[in-house]
Short mmCIF file of C-alpha atoms in Angstrom, two decimals:
data_model
loop_
_atom_site.label_atom_id
_atom_site.label_comp_id
_atom_site.label_asym_id
_atom_site.label_seq_id
_atom_site.Cartn_x
_atom_site.Cartn_y
_atom_site.Cartn_z
CA ALA A 1086 61.98 -28.38 -35.16
CA ILE A 1087 58.58 -27.41 -36.53
CA ALA A 1088 59.92 -24.12 -37.91
CA MET A 1089 62.80 -25.96 -39.61
CA ILE A 1090 60.40 -28.41 -41.25
CA MET A 1091 58.00 -25.66 -42.38
CA SER A 1092 60.81 -23.54 -43.83
CA ILE A 1093 61.78 -26.17 -46.39
CA PRO A 1094 58.60 -26.04 -48.55
CA LEU A 1095 58.50 -22.27 -48.05
CA TYR A 1096 62.02 -21.88 -49.47
CA SER A 1097 61.53 -24.31 -52.32
CA ASP A 1098 58.29 -22.59 -53.38
CA ALA A 1099 60.00 -19.16 -53.28
CA VAL A 1100 63.03 -20.33 -55.31
CA TYR A 1101 60.92 -21.91 -58.07
CA PHE A 1102 58.48 -19.05 -58.19
CA ARG A 1103 61.43 -16.87 -59.20
CA VAL A 1104 62.49 -19.53 -61.75
CA LEU A 1105 58.89 -19.43 -63.05
CA GLN A 1106 59.17 -15.67 -63.56
CA GLU A 1107 62.46 -16.03 -65.42
CA GLU A 1108 61.09 -18.79 -67.68
CA LEU A 1109 58.06 -16.66 -68.64
CA GLN A 1110 60.37 -13.74 -69.44
CA LYS A 1111 62.65 -15.92 -71.60
CA ALA A 1112 59.62 -17.27 -73.46
CA GLY A 1113 58.29 -13.71 -74.02
CA GLN A 1114 55.15 -14.53 -72.08
CA ALA A 1115 55.73 -12.29 -69.07
CA VAL A 1116 53.87 -9.10 -68.35
CA LYS A 1117 56.08 -6.12 -69.16
CA GLY A 1118 57.36 -4.47 -66.02
CA ASP A 1119 55.51 -6.77 -63.67
CA THR A 1120 57.21 -10.10 -63.05
CA ARG A 1121 54.56 -11.27 -60.55
CA SER A 1122 51.66 -11.03 -63.01
CA PHE A 1123 50.63 -13.60 -65.60
CA ALA A 1124 49.59 -12.84 -69.17
CA PHE A 1125 46.85 -14.72 -71.05
CA LEU A 1126 46.23 -14.04 -74.75
CA TRP A 1127 43.16 -15.64 -76.33
CA ARG A 1128 42.82 -15.39 -80.12
CA ASN A 1129 40.62 -16.38 -82.99
CA ILE A 1130 42.42 -15.79 -86.28
CA GLY A 1131 40.15 -15.28 -89.26
CA SER A 1132 42.93 -15.43 -91.80
CA ILE A 1133 43.48 -19.09 -90.81
CA TYR A 1134 40.06 -20.30 -89.76
CA GLY A 1135 37.83 -17.93 -91.69
CA VAL A 1136 36.52 -14.48 -90.88
CA LYS A 1137 33.54 -14.22 -88.56
CA GLU A 1138 30.50 -12.02 -88.15
CA TRP A 1139 30.16 -10.08 -84.90
CA ASP A 1140 27.07 -12.10 -83.96
CA GLU A 1141 29.19 -15.29 -84.06
CA VAL A 1142 31.82 -13.75 -81.82
CA GLN A 1143 29.51 -12.21 -79.21
CA PRO A 1144 28.99 -15.38 -77.02
CA VAL A 1145 32.69 -16.05 -76.55
CA ASP A 1146 33.34 -12.30 -76.11
CA GLU A 1147 30.80 -12.17 -73.27
CA TYR A 1148 32.39 -15.22 -71.69
CA LEU A 1149 36.07 -14.23 -71.92
CA SER A 1150 35.36 -10.63 -70.93
CA GLY A 1151 33.62 -11.61 -67.67
CA PRO A 1152 32.71 -15.08 -66.34
CA ALA A 1153 35.88 -16.76 -67.57
CA ALA A 1154 38.15 -14.29 -65.82
CA ALA A 1155 36.24 -14.80 -62.54
CA GLN A 1156 36.35 -18.59 -63.05
CA LEU A 1157 40.19 -18.49 -63.19
CA GLY A 1158 40.20 -17.67 -59.44
CA LEU A 1159 42.95 -15.03 -59.57
CA PRO A 1160 42.66 -11.23 -59.31
CA ILE A 1161 42.24 -9.75 -62.78
CA LYS A 1162 44.13 -6.49 -63.31
CA LYS A 1163 43.14 -5.80 -66.94
CA ILE A 1164 41.09 -7.32 -69.71
CA ILE A 1165 41.86 -5.78 -73.12
CA ARG A 1166 39.81 -6.77 -76.18
CA TYR A 1167 41.06 -6.05 -79.65
CA ALA A 1168 39.27 -6.73 -82.94
CA LYS A 1169 40.15 -5.88 -86.50
CA THR A 1170 38.66 -6.23 -89.99
CA ASP A 1171 40.24 -7.61 -93.11
CA THR A 1172 42.21 -5.14 -95.25
CA PHE A 1173 40.72 -2.20 -97.18
CA ARG A 1174 42.22 0.00 -99.87
CA LEU A 1175 42.71 3.60 -98.81
CA PHE A 1176 42.18 6.43 -101.32
CA PRO A 1177 41.78 10.19 -101.09
CA ALA A 1178 38.21 11.39 -100.45
CA GLY A 1179 36.08 11.68 -103.55
CA SER A 1180 37.62 8.70 -105.30
CA SER A 1181 34.94 6.82 -107.22
CA GLN A 1182 34.60 3.10 -107.27
CA ALA A 1183 35.77 2.93 -110.86
CA TYR A 1184 38.77 5.13 -110.10
CA ALA A 1185 39.61 3.15 -106.99
CA SER A 1186 39.57 -0.17 -108.86
CA ALA A 1187 41.93 1.13 -111.52
CA GLN A 1188 44.54 2.78 -109.30
CA ASP A 1189 46.96 1.62 -106.64
CA PRO A 1190 45.76 2.64 -103.19
CA LEU A 1191 47.63 5.00 -100.91
CA GLU A 1192 47.85 2.12 -98.38
CA TRP A 1193 46.27 -1.18 -97.51
CA VAL A 1194 44.63 -0.63 -94.11
CA SER A 1195 42.24 -2.34 -91.73
CA PHE A 1196 39.85 -1.03 -89.05
CA GLY A 1197 40.89 -1.93 -85.52
CA ALA A 1198 39.27 -1.39 -82.12
CA ILE A 1199 41.27 -1.60 -78.86
CA GLU A 1200 39.64 -1.08 -75.52
CA GLU A 1201 41.17 1.60 -73.33
CA PHE A 1202 43.40 2.66 -76.23
CA PRO A 1203 43.07 6.46 -75.82
CA GLU A 1204 44.49 6.39 -72.26
CA HIS A 1205 47.70 4.75 -73.44
CA ALA A 1206 48.35 6.89 -76.53
CA ARG A 1207 50.15 10.25 -76.83
CA TRP A 1208 48.22 12.47 -79.21
CA VAL A 1209 50.66 14.18 -81.52
CA GLU A 1210 47.78 16.05 -83.16
CA GLY A 1211 44.04 15.94 -82.56
CA GLY A 1212 42.51 13.50 -80.13
CA PRO A 1213 40.62 10.22 -79.76
CA PRO A 1214 37.97 9.49 -82.42
CA ALA A 1215 34.32 9.77 -81.41
CA PRO A 1216 31.90 6.87 -81.91
CA ALA A 1217 30.46 6.94 -85.44
CA SER A 1218 26.79 7.69 -86.15
CA ALA A 1219 24.49 5.22 -87.85
CA ASP A 1220 24.27 7.39 -91.01
CA PRO A 1221 26.35 5.65 -93.75
CA ALA A 1222 27.17 9.02 -95.30
CA ASP A 1223 28.87 10.42 -92.21
CA PRO A 1224 32.64 9.86 -92.22
CA ILE A 1225 33.94 7.48 -89.55
CA GLU A 1226 36.41 9.18 -87.21
CA VAL A 1227 39.69 7.28 -87.03
CA ALA A 1228 43.07 7.59 -85.38
CA VAL A 1229 46.27 6.94 -87.40
CA SER A 1230 49.73 6.27 -86.17
CA ASN A 1231 52.38 8.93 -86.42
CA VAL A 1232 54.36 6.62 -88.68
CA MET A 1233 51.52 6.39 -91.22
CA ALA A 1234 50.84 10.12 -90.92
CA GLU A 1235 54.46 10.97 -91.76
CA THR A 1236 54.64 8.40 -94.56
CA LEU A 1237 51.47 9.55 -96.31
CA GLY A 1238 51.49 13.19 -95.23
CA ILE A 1239 48.18 12.86 -93.44
CA GLN A 1240 46.78 15.89 -91.65
CA ILE A 1241 44.13 16.24 -88.92
CA GLY A 1242 40.63 16.54 -90.35
CA GLU A 1243 41.65 15.05 -93.76
CA GLU A 1244 39.09 12.75 -95.25
CA PHE A 1245 39.66 9.49 -97.14
CA THR A 1246 37.66 6.71 -98.65
CA THR A 1247 38.21 2.98 -98.00
CA PHE A 1248 37.14 0.31 -100.48
CA ARG A 1249 36.80 -3.44 -100.18
CA THR A 1250 35.31 -5.97 -102.56
CA PHE A 1251 33.51 -8.98 -101.09
CA GLU A 1252 32.23 -12.16 -102.67
CA THR A 1253 28.54 -12.70 -102.01
CA GLU A 1254 26.88 -16.02 -101.26
CA SER A 1255 25.50 -16.10 -104.78
CA GLY A 1256 29.00 -15.93 -106.29
CA GLY A 1257 28.88 -12.28 -107.26
CA GLN A 1258 30.87 -9.34 -105.94
CA ARG A 1259 29.89 -6.50 -103.67
CA THR A 1260 32.03 -3.41 -103.01
CA ILE A 1261 31.87 -1.59 -99.67
CA GLN A 1262 32.86 2.08 -99.56
CA LEU A 1263 33.48 3.65 -96.13
CA PRO A 1264 34.31 7.35 -95.71
CA VAL A 1265 36.71 8.18 -92.90
CA ARG A 1266 38.03 11.33 -91.28
CA VAL A 1267 41.31 11.56 -89.32
CA ALA A 1268 40.51 12.72 -85.78
CA GLY A 1269 43.91 12.15 -84.20
CA ILE A 1270 47.49 11.14 -84.84
CA TRP A 1271 48.98 8.98 -82.06
CA GLU A 1272 52.08 7.35 -80.79
CA PRO A 1273 52.54 5.12 -77.73
CA ILE A 1274 53.20 6.78 -74.38
CA ASP A 1275 55.35 3.88 -73.37
CA GLU A 1276 56.16 0.99 -75.74
CA ASN A 1277 57.08 -1.24 -72.78
CA GLU A 1278 53.83 -0.71 -70.92
CA ASP A 1279 51.90 -3.88 -70.04
CA PHE A 1280 48.95 -2.59 -72.07
CA TRP A 1281 50.60 -3.39 -75.38
CA PHE A 1282 49.89 -7.11 -76.04
CA TYR A 1283 51.35 -6.59 -79.52
CA ARG A 1284 54.24 -4.20 -80.25
CA PRO A 1285 52.76 -0.75 -81.09
CA ARG A 1286 54.23 -0.83 -84.62
CA ALA A 1287 51.76 -3.72 -85.36
CA PHE A 1288 49.06 -0.97 -85.49
CA ASP A 1289 50.90 1.42 -87.82
CA GLU A 1290 48.77 0.41 -90.80
CA GLN A 1291 45.44 0.33 -89.02
CA LEU A 1292 42.69 2.88 -88.70
CA LEU A 1293 41.85 2.70 -85.03
CA ILE A 1294 38.21 3.32 -84.06
CA PRO A 1295 36.21 3.12 -80.79
CA PRO A 1296 34.81 -0.36 -79.96
CA ALA A 1297 31.30 1.14 -80.22
CA THR A 1298 31.99 2.06 -83.86
CA PHE A 1299 33.20 -1.46 -84.64
CA GLU A 1300 30.23 -3.17 -83.00
CA GLY A 1301 27.73 -0.69 -84.48
CA ARG A 1302 28.58 0.95 -87.79
CA ILE A 1303 31.20 -1.52 -89.06
CA ALA A 1304 29.31 -4.66 -88.02
CA SER A 1305 26.05 -3.43 -89.59
CA LEU A 1306 27.65 -2.68 -92.99
CA LEU A 1307 30.10 -5.58 -93.41
CA GLU A 1308 29.65 -9.29 -93.70
CA ASP A 1309 32.29 -11.43 -91.93
CA GLU A 1310 33.83 -8.31 -90.41
CA VAL A 1311 35.98 -9.94 -87.70
CA ALA A 1312 39.27 -11.02 -89.21
CA LEU A 1313 41.00 -11.18 -85.88
CA ILE A 1314 39.86 -10.89 -82.25
CA THR A 1315 41.93 -11.21 -79.11
CA TRP A 1316 41.35 -10.99 -75.39
CA TYR A 1317 44.41 -10.06 -73.31
CA TRP A 1318 44.29 -10.73 -69.59
CA ILE A 1319 46.75 -9.43 -67.03
CA VAL A 1320 46.33 -11.55 -63.85
CA ASP A 1321 47.86 -11.03 -60.46
CA GLY A 1322 49.91 -14.22 -59.81
CA SER A 1323 51.76 -13.04 -56.72
CA ASP A 1324 49.79 -15.40 -54.45
CA VAL A 1325 50.18 -18.50 -56.52
CA ASN A 1326 51.97 -21.36 -54.70
CA ALA A 1327 53.01 -24.85 -55.75
CA SER A 1328 50.04 -26.31 -53.91
CA ASP A 1329 47.63 -24.12 -55.96
CA VAL A 1330 49.05 -24.99 -59.39
CA GLY A 1331 47.05 -28.18 -60.00
CA LEU A 1332 43.71 -26.49 -59.42
CA LEU A 1333 44.81 -23.44 -61.45
CA MET A 1334 45.81 -25.54 -64.42
CA GLY A 1335 42.53 -27.45 -64.21
CA ARG A 1336 40.57 -24.14 -64.34
CA ILE A 1337 42.61 -23.00 -67.36
CA ASP A 1338 41.72 -26.22 -69.20
CA GLN A 1339 38.04 -25.74 -68.36
CA ILE A 1340 38.07 -22.15 -69.70
CA ARG A 1341 39.95 -23.23 -72.81
CA GLN A 1342 37.37 -25.98 -73.58
CA ARG A 1343 34.46 -23.65 -72.95
CA ALA A 1344 35.85 -20.91 -75.21
CA ALA A 1345 36.49 -23.36 -78.04
CA THR A 1346 32.94 -24.61 -77.70
CA LEU A 1347 31.44 -21.13 -77.92
CA LEU A 1348 33.63 -20.19 -80.90
CA PRO A 1349 35.56 -23.01 -82.59
CA ASN A 1350 39.33 -22.47 -83.03
CA THR A 1351 39.55 -19.96 -80.20
CA ARG A 1352 43.04 -20.63 -78.84
CA LEU A 1353 45.07 -19.69 -75.80
CA ASP A 1354 48.35 -18.60 -77.47
CA ILE A 1355 50.09 -17.05 -74.47
CA SER A 1356 49.74 -18.30 -70.96
CA PRO A 1357 51.84 -19.59 -68.03
CA TYR A 1358 50.29 -23.07 -68.36
CA GLU A 1359 53.42 -25.02 -69.28
CA ALA A 1360 55.64 -22.99 -67.03
CA LEU A 1361 53.25 -23.63 -64.12
CA GLY A 1362 53.48 -27.38 -64.65
CA LYS A 1363 57.30 -27.26 -64.60
CA TYR A 1364 57.15 -24.98 -61.53
CA GLN A 1365 54.97 -27.46 -59.63
CA ALA A 1366 57.19 -30.47 -60.48
CA SER A 1367 60.41 -28.57 -59.73
CA ALA A 1368 59.17 -27.33 -56.37
CA ARG A 1369 58.22 -30.85 -55.36
CA LEU A 1370 61.65 -32.10 -56.47
CA LEU A 1371 63.43 -29.46 -54.41
CA ASN A 1372 61.25 -30.34 -51.40
CA VAL A 1373 62.43 -33.95 -51.63
CA LEU A 1374 66.04 -32.93 -51.97
CA LEU A 1375 65.94 -30.52 -49.05
CA PHE A 1376 64.11 -32.96 -46.83
CA ALA A 1377 66.63 -35.66 -47.78
CA PHE A 1378 69.56 -33.45 -46.89
CA SER A 1379 67.79 -32.40 -43.67
CA ILE A 1380 67.26 -35.92 -42.41
CA PRO A 1381 70.23 -35.82 -39.99
CA ILE A 1382 69.19 -32.45 -38.62
CA VAL A 1383 65.51 -33.35 -38.23
CA SER A 1384 66.43 -36.72 -36.70
CA LEU A 1385 68.66 -35.00 -34.21
CA LEU A 1386 65.86 -32.62 -33.27
CA LEU A 1387 63.36 -35.43 -32.86
CA ALA A 1388 65.86 -37.45 -30.81
CA PHE A 1389 66.43 -34.44 -28.55
CA ILE A 1390 62.62 -34.05 -28.18
CA SER A 1391 62.29 -37.74 -27.29
CA LEU A 1392 65.17 -37.48 -24.79
CA VAL A 1393 63.60 -34.45 -23.06
CA VAL A 1394 60.18 -36.08 -22.98
CA GLY A 1395 61.68 -39.30 -21.60
CA LEU A 1396 63.41 -37.38 -18.81
CA SER A 1397 60.21 -35.46 -18.04
CA VAL A 1398 58.12 -38.61 -17.90
CA GLY A 1399 60.78 -40.34 -15.80
CA ARG A 1400 60.40 -37.64 -13.17
CA GLN A 1401 56.60 -38.02 -13.30
CA ARG A 1402 56.46 -41.83 -13.11
CA ASN A 1403 55.91 -41.80 -9.35
CA GLU A 1404 53.02 -39.24 -9.64
CA ILE A 1405 51.49 -41.27 -12.49
CA ALA A 1406 51.70 -44.49 -10.41
CA VAL A 1407 50.05 -42.68 -7.46
CA LEU A 1408 47.23 -41.49 -9.72
CA ARG A 1409 46.75 -45.04 -11.08
CA SER A 1410 46.63 -46.41 -7.50
CA ARG A 1411 43.92 -43.88 -6.56
CA GLY A 1412 41.62 -44.93 -9.36
CA ALA A 1413 42.79 -42.99 -12.42
CA THR A 1414 42.54 -45.07 -15.58
CA ALA A 1415 45.23 -45.36 -18.27
CA VAL A 1416 42.97 -43.45 -20.66
CA GLN A 1417 42.77 -40.51 -18.20
CA ILE A 1418 46.55 -40.46 -17.83
CA ALA A 1419 46.94 -40.50 -21.59
CA GLY A 1420 44.34 -37.70 -21.85
CA ILE A 1421 46.28 -35.53 -19.39
CA ALA A 1422 49.50 -36.13 -21.39
CA ALA A 1423 47.68 -35.39 -24.67
CA LEU A 1424 46.24 -32.16 -23.29
CA GLU A 1425 49.67 -31.01 -22.13
CA ALA A 1426 51.17 -31.96 -25.52
CA ALA A 1427 48.35 -30.12 -27.37
CA VAL A 1428 48.95 -26.91 -25.46
CA LEU A 1429 52.68 -27.06 -26.16
CA ALA A 1430 51.96 -27.91 -29.85
CA ILE A 1431 49.65 -24.92 -30.27
CA VAL A 1432 52.30 -22.58 -28.79
CA ALA A 1433 55.04 -24.24 -30.94
CA LEU A 1434 52.99 -23.91 -34.15
CA ALA A 1435 52.13 -20.29 -33.42
CA VAL A 1436 55.81 -19.52 -32.96
CA ALA A 1437 56.93 -21.71 -35.92
CA VAL A 1438 54.77 -19.90 -38.54
CA PRO A 1439 56.60 -16.52 -38.44
CA LEU A 1440 59.90 -18.18 -37.50
CA SER A 1441 59.77 -20.50 -40.54
CA THR A 1442 59.27 -17.51 -42.81
CA TRP A 1443 62.37 -15.87 -41.33
CA VAL A 1444 64.38 -19.07 -41.68
CA ALA A 1445 63.36 -19.39 -45.38
CA GLN A 1446 64.44 -15.78 -45.98
CA MET A 1447 67.77 -16.61 -44.31
CA PHE A 1448 68.16 -19.53 -46.69
CA GLY A 1449 67.67 -17.13 -49.60
CA ALA A 1450 70.19 -14.62 -48.16
CA THR A 1451 72.92 -17.26 -47.61
CA ARG A 1452 76.09 -16.36 -49.55
CA SER A 1453 78.33 -18.95 -47.86
CA PHE A 1454 78.69 -20.68 -44.47
CA LEU A 1455 77.21 -18.34 -41.77
CA ASN A 1456 77.25 -15.51 -44.29
CA PHE A 1457 73.73 -14.13 -44.78
CA THR A 1458 74.55 -10.93 -46.70
CA LEU A 1459 73.20 -11.93 -50.11
CA GLU A 1460 70.50 -9.54 -51.30
CA SER A 1461 67.46 -11.63 -52.20
CA ASP A 1462 64.06 -10.75 -53.62
CA LEU A 1463 62.55 -14.18 -52.94
CA ARG A 1464 58.79 -14.16 -52.42
CA VAL A 1465 58.51 -16.06 -49.15
CA GLN A 1466 54.76 -16.57 -48.57
CA MET A 1467 52.93 -18.80 -46.20
CA SER A 1468 50.58 -21.26 -47.88
CA LEU A 1469 48.72 -24.50 -47.19
CA SER A 1470 51.67 -26.81 -47.93
CA PRO A 1471 54.07 -25.52 -45.21
CA VAL A 1472 51.18 -25.57 -42.71
CA GLN A 1473 50.43 -29.22 -43.63
CA PHE A 1474 54.11 -30.12 -43.03
CA GLY A 1475 53.97 -28.21 -39.74
CA LEU A 1476 50.84 -30.14 -38.63
CA ILE A 1477 52.57 -33.43 -39.47
CA ALA A 1478 55.57 -32.36 -37.38
CA VAL A 1479 53.22 -31.37 -34.55
CA GLY A 1480 51.55 -34.79 -34.72
CA VAL A 1481 54.88 -36.58 -34.55
CA THR A 1482 56.09 -34.54 -31.56
CA MET A 1483 52.74 -35.07 -29.78
CA LEU A 1484 53.11 -38.83 -30.23
CA ALA A 1485 56.66 -38.62 -28.85
CA GLN A 1486 55.22 -36.88 -25.79
CA VAL A 1487 52.13 -39.05 -25.23
CA LEU A 1488 53.57 -42.54 -25.89
CA PRO A 1489 55.97 -42.57 -22.92
CA SER A 1490 53.12 -41.46 -20.61
CA ILE A 1491 51.00 -44.39 -21.85
CA GLY A 1492 53.84 -46.76 -21.04
CA ALA A 1493 54.18 -45.26 -17.57
CA ALA A 1494 50.41 -45.52 -16.99
CA ARG A 1495 50.58 -49.31 -16.93
CA HIS A 1496 52.04 -49.25 -13.38
CA THR A 1497 50.36 -48.70 -10.08
CA ILE A 1498 52.40 -47.62 -7.09
CA VAL A 1499 53.07 -51.26 -6.13
CA SER A 1500 54.19 -52.43 -9.57
CA TYR A 1501 56.22 -49.21 -9.99
CA LYS A 1502 58.19 -49.87 -6.74
CA GLN A 1503 58.73 -53.47 -7.82
CA GLU A 1504 60.02 -52.25 -11.15
CA LEU A 1505 62.50 -49.97 -9.40
CA ALA A 1506 63.70 -52.83 -7.22
CA ARG A 1507 64.52 -54.99 -10.28
CA THR A 1508 67.64 -54.61 -12.35
CA VAL A 1509 67.28 -51.84 -14.89
CA ARG A 1510 66.25 -53.26 -18.24
CA LYS A 1511 68.14 -52.42 -21.39
CA PRO A 1512 66.43 -50.13 -23.93
CA TRP A 1513 64.17 -51.79 -26.47
CA TRP A 1514 66.61 -51.09 -29.35
CA GLN A 1515 69.39 -52.90 -27.46
CA ARG A 1516 67.17 -55.84 -26.75
CA ALA A 1517 66.24 -55.97 -30.46
CA TRP A 1518 69.88 -55.59 -31.49
CA LEU A 1519 68.85 -52.62 -33.74
CA ASP A 1520 72.30 -51.16 -33.64
CA VAL A 1521 73.86 -54.34 -35.05
CA LEU A 1522 71.10 -54.74 -37.64
CA LEU A 1523 71.62 -51.12 -38.85
CA LEU A 1524 75.37 -51.83 -39.32
CA ILE A 1525 74.48 -54.36 -42.10
CA PRO A 1526 73.01 -51.86 -44.67
CA ALA A 1527 75.49 -49.23 -43.52
CA GLY A 1528 78.45 -51.57 -44.14
CA TYR A 1529 76.97 -52.63 -47.52
CA GLY A 1530 76.63 -48.96 -48.57
CA ILE A 1531 80.20 -48.18 -47.53
CA TYR A 1532 81.45 -51.20 -49.46
CA LEU A 1533 79.67 -50.12 -52.65
CA VAL A 1534 81.00 -46.56 -52.33
CA ARG A 1535 84.56 -47.86 -51.88
CA GLN A 1536 84.29 -50.31 -54.76
CA GLN A 1537 82.58 -48.21 -57.45
CA GLY A 1538 82.27 -44.71 -56.11
CA SER A 1539 78.47 -44.70 -55.95
CA ILE A 1540 75.44 -46.61 -54.74
CA PHE A 1541 72.95 -47.98 -57.24
CA VAL A 1542 70.09 -50.35 -57.40
CA PRO A 1543 70.76 -53.33 -59.72
CA GLY A 1544 68.77 -52.74 -62.91
CA GLY A 1545 68.47 -49.00 -62.12
CA ALA A 1546 68.98 -46.24 -64.68
CA GLU A 1547 72.29 -44.76 -63.53
CA ALA A 1548 74.61 -45.10 -60.65
CA GLY A 1549 74.26 -42.32 -58.16
CA ASP A 1550 70.73 -41.28 -59.09
CA LEU A 1551 69.03 -40.03 -55.93
CA PHE A 1552 65.56 -41.22 -56.93
CA ASP A 1553 66.75 -44.61 -58.18
CA ASN A 1554 68.36 -45.24 -54.85
CA PRO A 1555 67.61 -43.00 -51.84
CA LEU A 1556 70.44 -44.69 -49.95
CA LEU A 1557 72.74 -42.31 -51.66
CA ILE A 1558 71.44 -39.59 -49.33
CA LEU A 1559 70.40 -41.80 -46.40
CA LEU A 1560 73.77 -43.57 -46.09
CA PRO A 1561 75.56 -40.82 -44.06
CA ALA A 1562 72.65 -40.55 -41.58
CA LEU A 1563 72.31 -44.34 -41.43
CA VAL A 1564 75.99 -44.80 -40.64
CA ALA A 1565 75.90 -42.06 -38.01
CA LEU A 1566 72.81 -43.54 -36.34
CA ALA A 1567 74.24 -47.12 -36.35
CA LEU A 1568 77.59 -46.03 -34.88
CA THR A 1569 75.84 -43.85 -32.25
CA LEU A 1570 73.68 -46.77 -31.09
CA LEU A 1571 76.65 -49.08 -31.05
CA ILE A 1572 78.70 -46.63 -28.95
CA LEU A 1573 75.78 -46.26 -26.49
CA ARG A 1574 75.80 -50.06 -26.13
CA LEU A 1575 79.55 -50.22 -25.56
CA LEU A 1576 79.88 -47.12 -23.40
CA PRO A 1577 78.63 -48.72 -20.14
CA LEU A 1578 81.16 -51.56 -20.60
CA PHE A 1579 84.05 -49.09 -20.85
CA MET A 1580 82.70 -47.12 -17.89
CA SER A 1581 82.65 -50.28 -15.74
CA PHE A 1582 86.47 -50.67 -15.87
#
């Protein structure tokens, strides 16, 4: 019984975790090639909110590159930072400022810096650029895409000059001239690798440089050099369960608020936040549905447990009466029964934990009735929620074991013998006419089904809605229980003939 109850939240969590993965993939927010990881993309877009200086960006960079990832509470697989400047005009080396201003450039380019970029690029020619020196006259080593190299006929070691005109605070203009040298020509090793937070062709018109060059040489020469900065997280979400989602969403909100405080307009553009909320609500809904459909089975199991306990206590009533006559108190009798129930509960829970996982896997492998051949990749993982349901079931079964012993502890040996000498009393539910009372709502439900095909609450939203009227699911179990109790009342009468 405990394994059956624990398997329901296990199965619902596994089903909707797969739905969560599919929703993230459809929305384009999944990690490429790793469906059990979550992607987070933080951005500050200078073209919309104004370009920034590196000193303005540093506080939020230090936060999102370290403490924020730890605050999330999930294992971090990768943190990739990317920053780029505004556009420059690209000219052959030796072009003067006057010449550059009068001619069309070879290309409009920007400087970009991606962490861990060299390890994920195939070098068609040359290799990764080295960090630039502080000397403004030394060319900055850059890497260009194979697409740009073929379009412009760029060769390794070729030098160019980049120009950009800025408006100064006084209203004048200032032109920056940066010499560059091509150190390598690259193309992606694997376009579908999880490293690429943007498609690789988005970097075709960028001069890629080491992060040290961007933070040092570029930041020292330019004003408002950061036109775009992003932080891309790849987070291991394989251990996320429905019971964890509320806390996880709260931590995401805290990080989002802190990042926006450190650098206004820093946004979380890609994340599983909305999908996690739907996942949590859907898993709870499926839990309710599965428990509703399992009411007859669970009730049967609990009734069986009560029957077995009643028979066991019935055999022990004489021993309990003897103990009471020899000075044992009712509390001591209840304590003995509770200790026995606790030992059985511990053993049952220890067996139920692995057994419930197996039952949930069987649910996922069910193709049809008694056909468990469906190949399933459900992630069935024990979490706090199934254990809580298991503990509740353990508590109910312990009560079912202890309460009859408390009732038996009221008798001493004398009162017990006197009780045996009397006519056997009817069960409490017969004395309370519970079977007849249960026939009233059962009959009403059957009447509504026959008249209009469904059960509804007057003033409810729609007929047949499970959550507007739970009787839609409870009616079969209610009818079965009422008829069973009625037959138990009538059976002795038939047996007397």
